[in-house]
Amino acid sequence: MVPTTTVSGITDQELARRENLRRVRELGVEPFPYRFEFTHRAAELRLLGEGKDSASLKSMGEFAIAGRVVAYRSSGKTAFLNLQDDHERIQVYLRRDDEVNDSGTTSGQGEANWPVIKILDLGDFIGVRGRLMRTKTGELTLQAVGVQGFEFLGKSLRPLPFPKVEEVKDEAGKVVERKTFQSSLFSDIEARYRQRYADLAVNPEVANIFRLRTTIVQEVRQYLVEHSFLEVETPTLQAVYGGASARPFVTHHNALDIPLYLRISNELYLKRLIAGGFDRVFEFVKDFRNEGIDRTHNPEFTQVEFYQAYADYNDMMVHFQAIWQRAAKAVLKLKARRSALARGLSMEGLQTEFAAIEAGQVPLVYQGRELSTFFGDWEKLPVKTALKRKGVDIDALSDQELQALIQTNHWELDGTYSRGRAMMLAFEKLVEPELWEPAFVMDHPAESTPLCKVHRNDPTLVERFEPAIAGMEVGNSYSELNDPIVQRRLLEAQVERGRGGEEETHPLDEDFLRAMEYGMPPMGGVGIGIDRMTMILTDQSSIRDVLLFPLQKPE
RNA sequence: GAUUCGGUAGCUCAGUCGGUAGAGCAGCGGCCUUUUAAGCCGUGGGUCGAGGGUUCAAAUCCCUCCCGAGUCACCA
């Protein structure tokens, strides 16, 4: 925790780097130049060089790459460096003296640059121009050629937390084995979140999670676009918040001198747009909810919501399942491609694997446990049916019997008793803990939400579903209420409850009611939590591992 | 909020029964023109999370607090 500090307040290692910076300048080299013209990235060079020997590599001409020095092995008058660009690595070879090249002339590469090369620090950025070669051990390497072969691109003044090498010793204390161990990746969890830049720079597999996250978002967007949904943008700052039950963050607009709220949902705005005649809309949004932080909650989180006119919640289930399966397949393919080389998989082998993924034959695994029905049709699980299976037949129980059930189990019902609340409590206690395979938990009690249509076959229920995967709620969907009179009654009742001291109800949104009064078509709506979706598809156990910058207490 | 575990060098960690604070990597000074765990020689670096207590003596035992992670609860 407490660093080795000097009088000036910086560590000895930082001091050494500042000294190296001074020396670079002294050698007439600008340590922070403007640009570098690279021709390829490390990954591209590796692809180009695959299966070629040194002779044919050298005949391919010159290449230039730029990146960060992540390993440095100097042996007197040569140096091998691992250069990292875009989280891919390639070895580069620098020499002090001239080397006679193919055409018999000298390359004159290192002499001028050598003093600078010698004082490179891990983390420095450099550019290298030269020819590809293979070392004795067969590693593809870019060898710098000529005085133009090396350029300094940016000095690092602070040591990056590169992983260490573990030593395995025998009884006599002799080192018998050393290995880089994954668990020693920059592992101070707090520091990893606070200094995500350092985490990303030294842990390429962390960076990969965020690449996968982007892929997931792109797949979802692509699906919606292909199904004629229009991407729109609605306000983050709202004078009246609503669309979910949550406490908002409050802010203030100076010029208007009014309070404003960061949205807890964009639902009411997207419905306004349906009223405005856009039949299918969607939006990726950050929602903000003033709540605690844990493994599955962050105060700001990303959702995609979409609304479709003339559709109901059954139609939305089809979309929901298709979107998740599509994104999951994309993730599995990327993972397969990434590990193909390490697994010695040929191009044909990879194609076969892709076909299997596309056919849903490669299982999705979360935290070591298979989601075996994921690529099939997901179970539809009405709350009442699930409870019946557990021996609780809600419709056959009187209020007294329901209350007795709660008491004998020592469950705690918050708020006042109602049949619907009791039903959801029993569901949480009896059914939820056992949910693992994807399931559309559906047909919730009517009082669970004011924005949903009453169930067409049961007036005590609404047409709502909340899909659960690996025990996590990953979305929410309704046959959306479009009767303005009923809507007003439900929202007003909620405002009344709010005055009664119940938290997390919304103020009355008159403008939303006005939009509904002009007329709204029937519609289905869905919200998908992108963070939890990314958790499940990338096999991460904490929401903070799929957020680049999770909320942290200030240092 | 309850509870468990943790905080020792830049990083990852060890530290026995309370007895001069350690290792690897990183750093610094050398040697080494195909290394990749580079190697060899030498070397600097510590408010042991903070404060208090017990003791001749505390990283170690006790108390309080701070910070973090996990689990549960709350929340969704």
mmCIF file of N, CA, C and O (backbone and C1' of nucleotides) in Angstrom, chain A residues 402-418 420-430, chain B residues 1 72-76:
data_model
loop_
_atom_site.group_PDB
_atom_site.id
_atom_site.type_symbol
_atom_site.label_atom_id
_atom_site.label_comp_id
_atom_site.label_asym_id
_atom_site.label_seq_id
_atom_site.Cartn_x
_atom_site.Cartn_y
_atom_site.Cartn_z
ATOM 1 N N LEU A 402 -52.800 -18.169 3.028
ATOM 2 C CA LEU A 402 -51.584 -17.587 2.445
ATOM 3 C C LEU A 402 -50.729 -16.924 3.520
ATOM 4 O O LEU A 402 -49.518 -17.108 3.574
ATOM 5 N N GLN A 403 -51.394 -16.168 4.369
ATOM 6 C CA GLN A 403 -50.660 -15.480 5.437
ATOM 7 C C GLN A 403 -50.035 -16.478 6.412
ATOM 8 O O GLN A 403 -48.929 -16.272 6.897
ATOM 9 N N ALA A 404 -50.748 -17.572 6.637
ATOM 10 C CA ALA A 404 -50.219 -18.614 7.519
ATOM 11 C C ALA A 404 -48.966 -19.240 6.906
ATOM 12 O O ALA A 404 -47.979 -19.509 7.584
ATOM 13 N N LEU A 405 -49.025 -19.445 5.580
ATOM 14 C CA LEU A 405 -47.880 -20.007 4.862
ATOM 15 C C LEU A 405 -46.643 -19.133 5.061
ATOM 16 O O LEU A 405 -45.534 -19.624 5.321
ATOM 17 N N ILE A 406 -46.849 -17.823 4.954
ATOM 18 C CA ILE A 406 -45.736 -16.883 5.115
ATOM 19 C C ILE A 406 -45.197 -16.949 6.542
ATOM 20 O O ILE A 406 -43.981 -17.004 6.759
ATOM 21 N N GLN A 407 -46.129 -16.992 7.506
ATOM 22 C CA GLN A 407 -45.699 -16.987 8.906
ATOM 23 C C GLN A 407 -44.945 -18.251 9.292
ATOM 24 O O GLN A 407 -43.899 -18.175 9.917
ATOM 25 N N THR A 408 -45.481 -19.404 8.886
ATOM 26 C CA THR A 408 -44.828 -20.643 9.307
ATOM 27 C C THR A 408 -43.441 -20.771 8.693
ATOM 28 O O THR A 408 -42.554 -21.400 9.266
ATOM 29 N N ASN A 409 -43.221 -20.146 7.536
ATOM 30 C CA ASN A 409 -41.894 -20.210 6.903
ATOM 31 C C ASN A 409 -40.977 -19.072 7.356
ATOM 32 O O ASN A 409 -39.824 -19.010 6.938
ATOM 33 N N HIS A 410 -41.508 -18.164 8.158
ATOM 34 C CA HIS A 410 -40.756 -16.998 8.633
ATOM 35 C C HIS A 410 -40.244 -16.150 7.473
ATOM 36 O O HIS A 410 -39.108 -15.688 7.478
ATOM 37 N N TRP A 411 -41.067 -16.017 6.456
ATOM 38 C CA TRP A 411 -40.724 -15.108 5.359
ATOM 39 C C TRP A 411 -41.125 -13.699 5.752
ATOM 40 O O TRP A 411 -42.048 -13.511 6.548
ATOM 41 N N GLU A 412 -40.413 -12.744 5.172
ATOM 42 C CA GLU A 412 -40.769 -11.356 5.482
ATOM 43 C C GLU A 412 -41.379 -10.684 4.271
ATOM 44 O O GLU A 412 -40.765 -10.569 3.215
ATOM 45 N N LEU A 413 -42.603 -10.237 4.459
ATOM 46 C CA LEU A 413 -43.310 -9.557 3.381
ATOM 47 C C LEU A 413 -43.139 -8.063 3.597
ATOM 48 O O LEU A 413 -43.500 -7.552 4.659
ATOM 49 N N ASP A 414 -42.544 -7.366 2.603
ATOM 50 C CA ASP A 414 -42.472 -5.930 2.847
ATOM 51 C C ASP A 414 -43.695 -5.237 2.249
ATOM 52 O O ASP A 414 -44.238 -5.645 1.228
ATOM 53 N N GLY A 415 -44.093 -4.205 2.919
ATOM 54 C CA GLY A 415 -45.325 -3.529 2.548
ATOM 55 C C GLY A 415 -46.507 -4.292 3.115
ATOM 56 O O GLY A 415 -46.355 -5.291 3.800
ATOM 57 N N THR A 416 -47.655 -3.813 2.787
ATOM 58 C CA THR A 416 -48.862 -4.448 3.334
ATOM 59 C C THR A 416 -49.177 -5.702 2.545
ATOM 60 O O THR A 416 -48.790 -5.848 1.383
ATOM 61 N N TYR A 417 -49.909 -6.607 3.186
ATOM 62 C CA TYR A 417 -50.242 -7.876 2.553
ATOM 63 C C TYR A 417 -51.176 -7.673 1.361
ATOM 64 O O TYR A 417 -52.117 -6.881 1.396
ATOM 65 N N SER A 418 -50.859 -8.380 0.289
ATOM 66 C CA SER A 418 -51.826 -8.531 -0.798
ATOM 67 C C SER A 418 -51.559 -9.905 -1.384
ATOM 68 O O SER A 418 -50.472 -10.467 -1.214
ATOM 69 N N GLY A 420 -51.096 -10.764 -4.385
ATOM 70 C CA GLY A 420 -50.043 -10.726 -5.383
ATOM 71 C C GLY A 420 -48.656 -10.708 -4.747
ATOM 72 O O GLY A 420 -47.739 -11.388 -5.188
ATOM 73 N N ARG A 421 -48.531 -9.896 -3.693
ATOM 74 C CA ARG A 421 -47.235 -9.820 -3.015
ATOM 75 C C ARG A 421 -46.885 -11.158 -2.377
ATOM 76 O O ARG A 421 -45.728 -11.586 -2.400
ATOM 77 N N ALA A 422 -47.883 -11.780 -1.789
ATOM 78 C CA ALA A 422 -47.651 -13.084 -1.166
ATOM 79 C C ALA A 422 -47.222 -14.102 -2.213
ATOM 80 O O ALA A 422 -46.296 -14.900 -2.013
ATOM 81 N N MET A 423 -47.868 -14.021 -3.372
ATOM 82 C CA MET A 423 -47.550 -14.939 -4.462
ATOM 83 C C MET A 423 -46.107 -14.762 -4.921
ATOM 84 O O MET A 423 -45.361 -15.735 -5.092
ATOM 85 N N MET A 424 -45.663 -13.503 -5.092
ATOM 86 C CA MET A 424 -44.297 -13.267 -5.554
ATOM 87 C C MET A 424 -43.282 -13.642 -4.473
ATOM 88 O O MET A 424 -42.192 -14.128 -4.772
ATOM 89 N N LEU A 425 -43.664 -13.436 -3.216
ATOM 90 C CA LEU A 425 -42.776 -13.817 -2.121
ATOM 91 C C LEU A 425 -42.566 -15.333 -2.129
ATOM 92 O O LEU A 425 -41.434 -15.821 -2.031
ATOM 93 N N ALA A 426 -43.658 -16.060 -2.265
ATOM 94 C CA ALA A 426 -43.553 -17.519 -2.300
ATOM 95 C C ALA A 426 -42.719 -17.965 -3.500
ATOM 96 O O ALA A 426 -41.901 -18.888 -3.407
ATOM 97 N N PHE A 427 -42.894 -17.267 -4.618
ATOM 98 C CA PHE A 427 -42.128 -17.609 -5.812
ATOM 99 C C PHE A 427 -40.632 -17.387 -5.571
ATOM 100 O O PHE A 427 -39.802 -18.237 -5.891
ATOM 101 N N GLU A 428 -40.303 -16.238 -4.973
ATOM 102 C CA GLU A 428 -38.901 -15.931 -4.678
ATOM 103 C C GLU A 428 -38.268 -16.987 -3.781
ATOM 104 O O GLU A 428 -37.121 -17.370 -3.970
ATOM 105 N N LYS A 429 -39.033 -17.419 -2.793
ATOM 106 C CA LYS A 429 -38.481 -18.344 -1.803
ATOM 107 C C LYS A 429 -38.445 -19.777 -2.310
ATOM 108 O O LYS A 429 -37.509 -20.517 -2.019
ATOM 109 N N LEU A 430 -39.473 -20.175 -3.042
ATOM 110 C CA LEU A 430 -39.599 -21.589 -3.400
ATOM 111 C C LEU A 430 -39.051 -21.926 -4.781
ATOM 112 O O LEU A 430 -38.525 -23.007 -5.003
ATOM 113 P P G B 1 -23.651 0.501 7.411
ATOM 114 O "O5'" G B 1 -24.414 -0.761 7.973
ATOM 115 C "C5'" G B 1 -25.174 -0.674 9.152
ATOM 116 C "C4'" G B 1 -25.981 -1.933 9.259
ATOM 117 C "C3'" G B 1 -25.174 -3.191 9.572
ATOM 118 O "O3'" G B 1 -24.931 -3.321 10.958
ATOM 119 C "C1'" G B 1 -26.686 -3.630 7.791
ATOM 120 P P C B 72 -25.171 -15.499 -1.304
ATOM 121 O "O5'" C B 72 -25.925 -14.960 -0.010
ATOM 122 C "C5'" C B 72 -26.439 -15.864 0.951
ATOM 123 C "C4'" C B 72 -26.853 -15.133 2.202
ATOM 124 C "C3'" C B 72 -27.951 -14.087 2.042
ATOM 125 O "O3'" C B 72 -29.246 -14.651 1.942
ATOM 126 C "C1'" C B 72 -26.234 -13.214 3.404
ATOM 127 P P A B 73 -30.360 -13.878 1.090
ATOM 128 O "O5'" A B 73 -30.582 -12.534 1.919
ATOM 129 C "C5'" A B 73 -31.270 -12.572 3.161
ATOM 130 C "C4'" A B 73 -31.272 -11.208 3.807
ATOM 131 C "C3'" A B 73 -31.926 -10.087 3.000
ATOM 132 O "O3'" A B 73 -33.335 -10.113 3.088
ATOM 133 C "C1'" A B 73 -29.863 -9.334 3.864
ATOM 134 P P C B 74 -34.216 -9.679 1.824
ATOM 135 O "O5'" C B 74 -33.866 -8.128 1.678
ATOM 136 C "C5'" C B 74 -34.302 -7.198 2.665
ATOM 137 C "C4'" C B 74 -33.736 -5.830 2.367
ATOM 138 C "C3'" C B 74 -34.122 -5.239 1.012
ATOM 139 O "O3'" C B 74 -35.414 -4.656 1.011
ATOM 140 C "C1'" C B 74 -31.806 -4.961 1.344
ATOM 141 P P C B 75 -36.424 -4.964 -0.193
ATOM 142 O "O5'" C B 75 -35.686 -4.298 -1.428
ATOM 143 C "C5'" C B 75 -35.452 -2.889 -1.472
ATOM 144 C "C4'" C B 75 -34.499 -2.571 -2.592
ATOM 145 C "C3'" C B 75 -34.950 -2.988 -3.992
ATOM 146 O "O3'" C B 75 -35.859 -2.065 -4.565
ATOM 147 C "C1'" C B 75 -32.713 -3.656 -3.667
ATOM 148 P P A B 76 -37.014 -2.587 -5.543
ATOM 149 O "O5'" A B 76 -36.202 -3.155 -6.782
ATOM 150 C "C5'" A B 76 -35.658 -2.277 -7.748
ATOM 151 C "C4'" A B 76 -35.038 -3.084 -8.866
ATOM 152 C "C3'" A B 76 -36.008 -3.930 -9.684
ATOM 153 O "O3'" A B 76 -36.600 -3.170 -10.709
ATOM 154 C "C1'" A B 76 -34.130 -5.235 -9.054
#
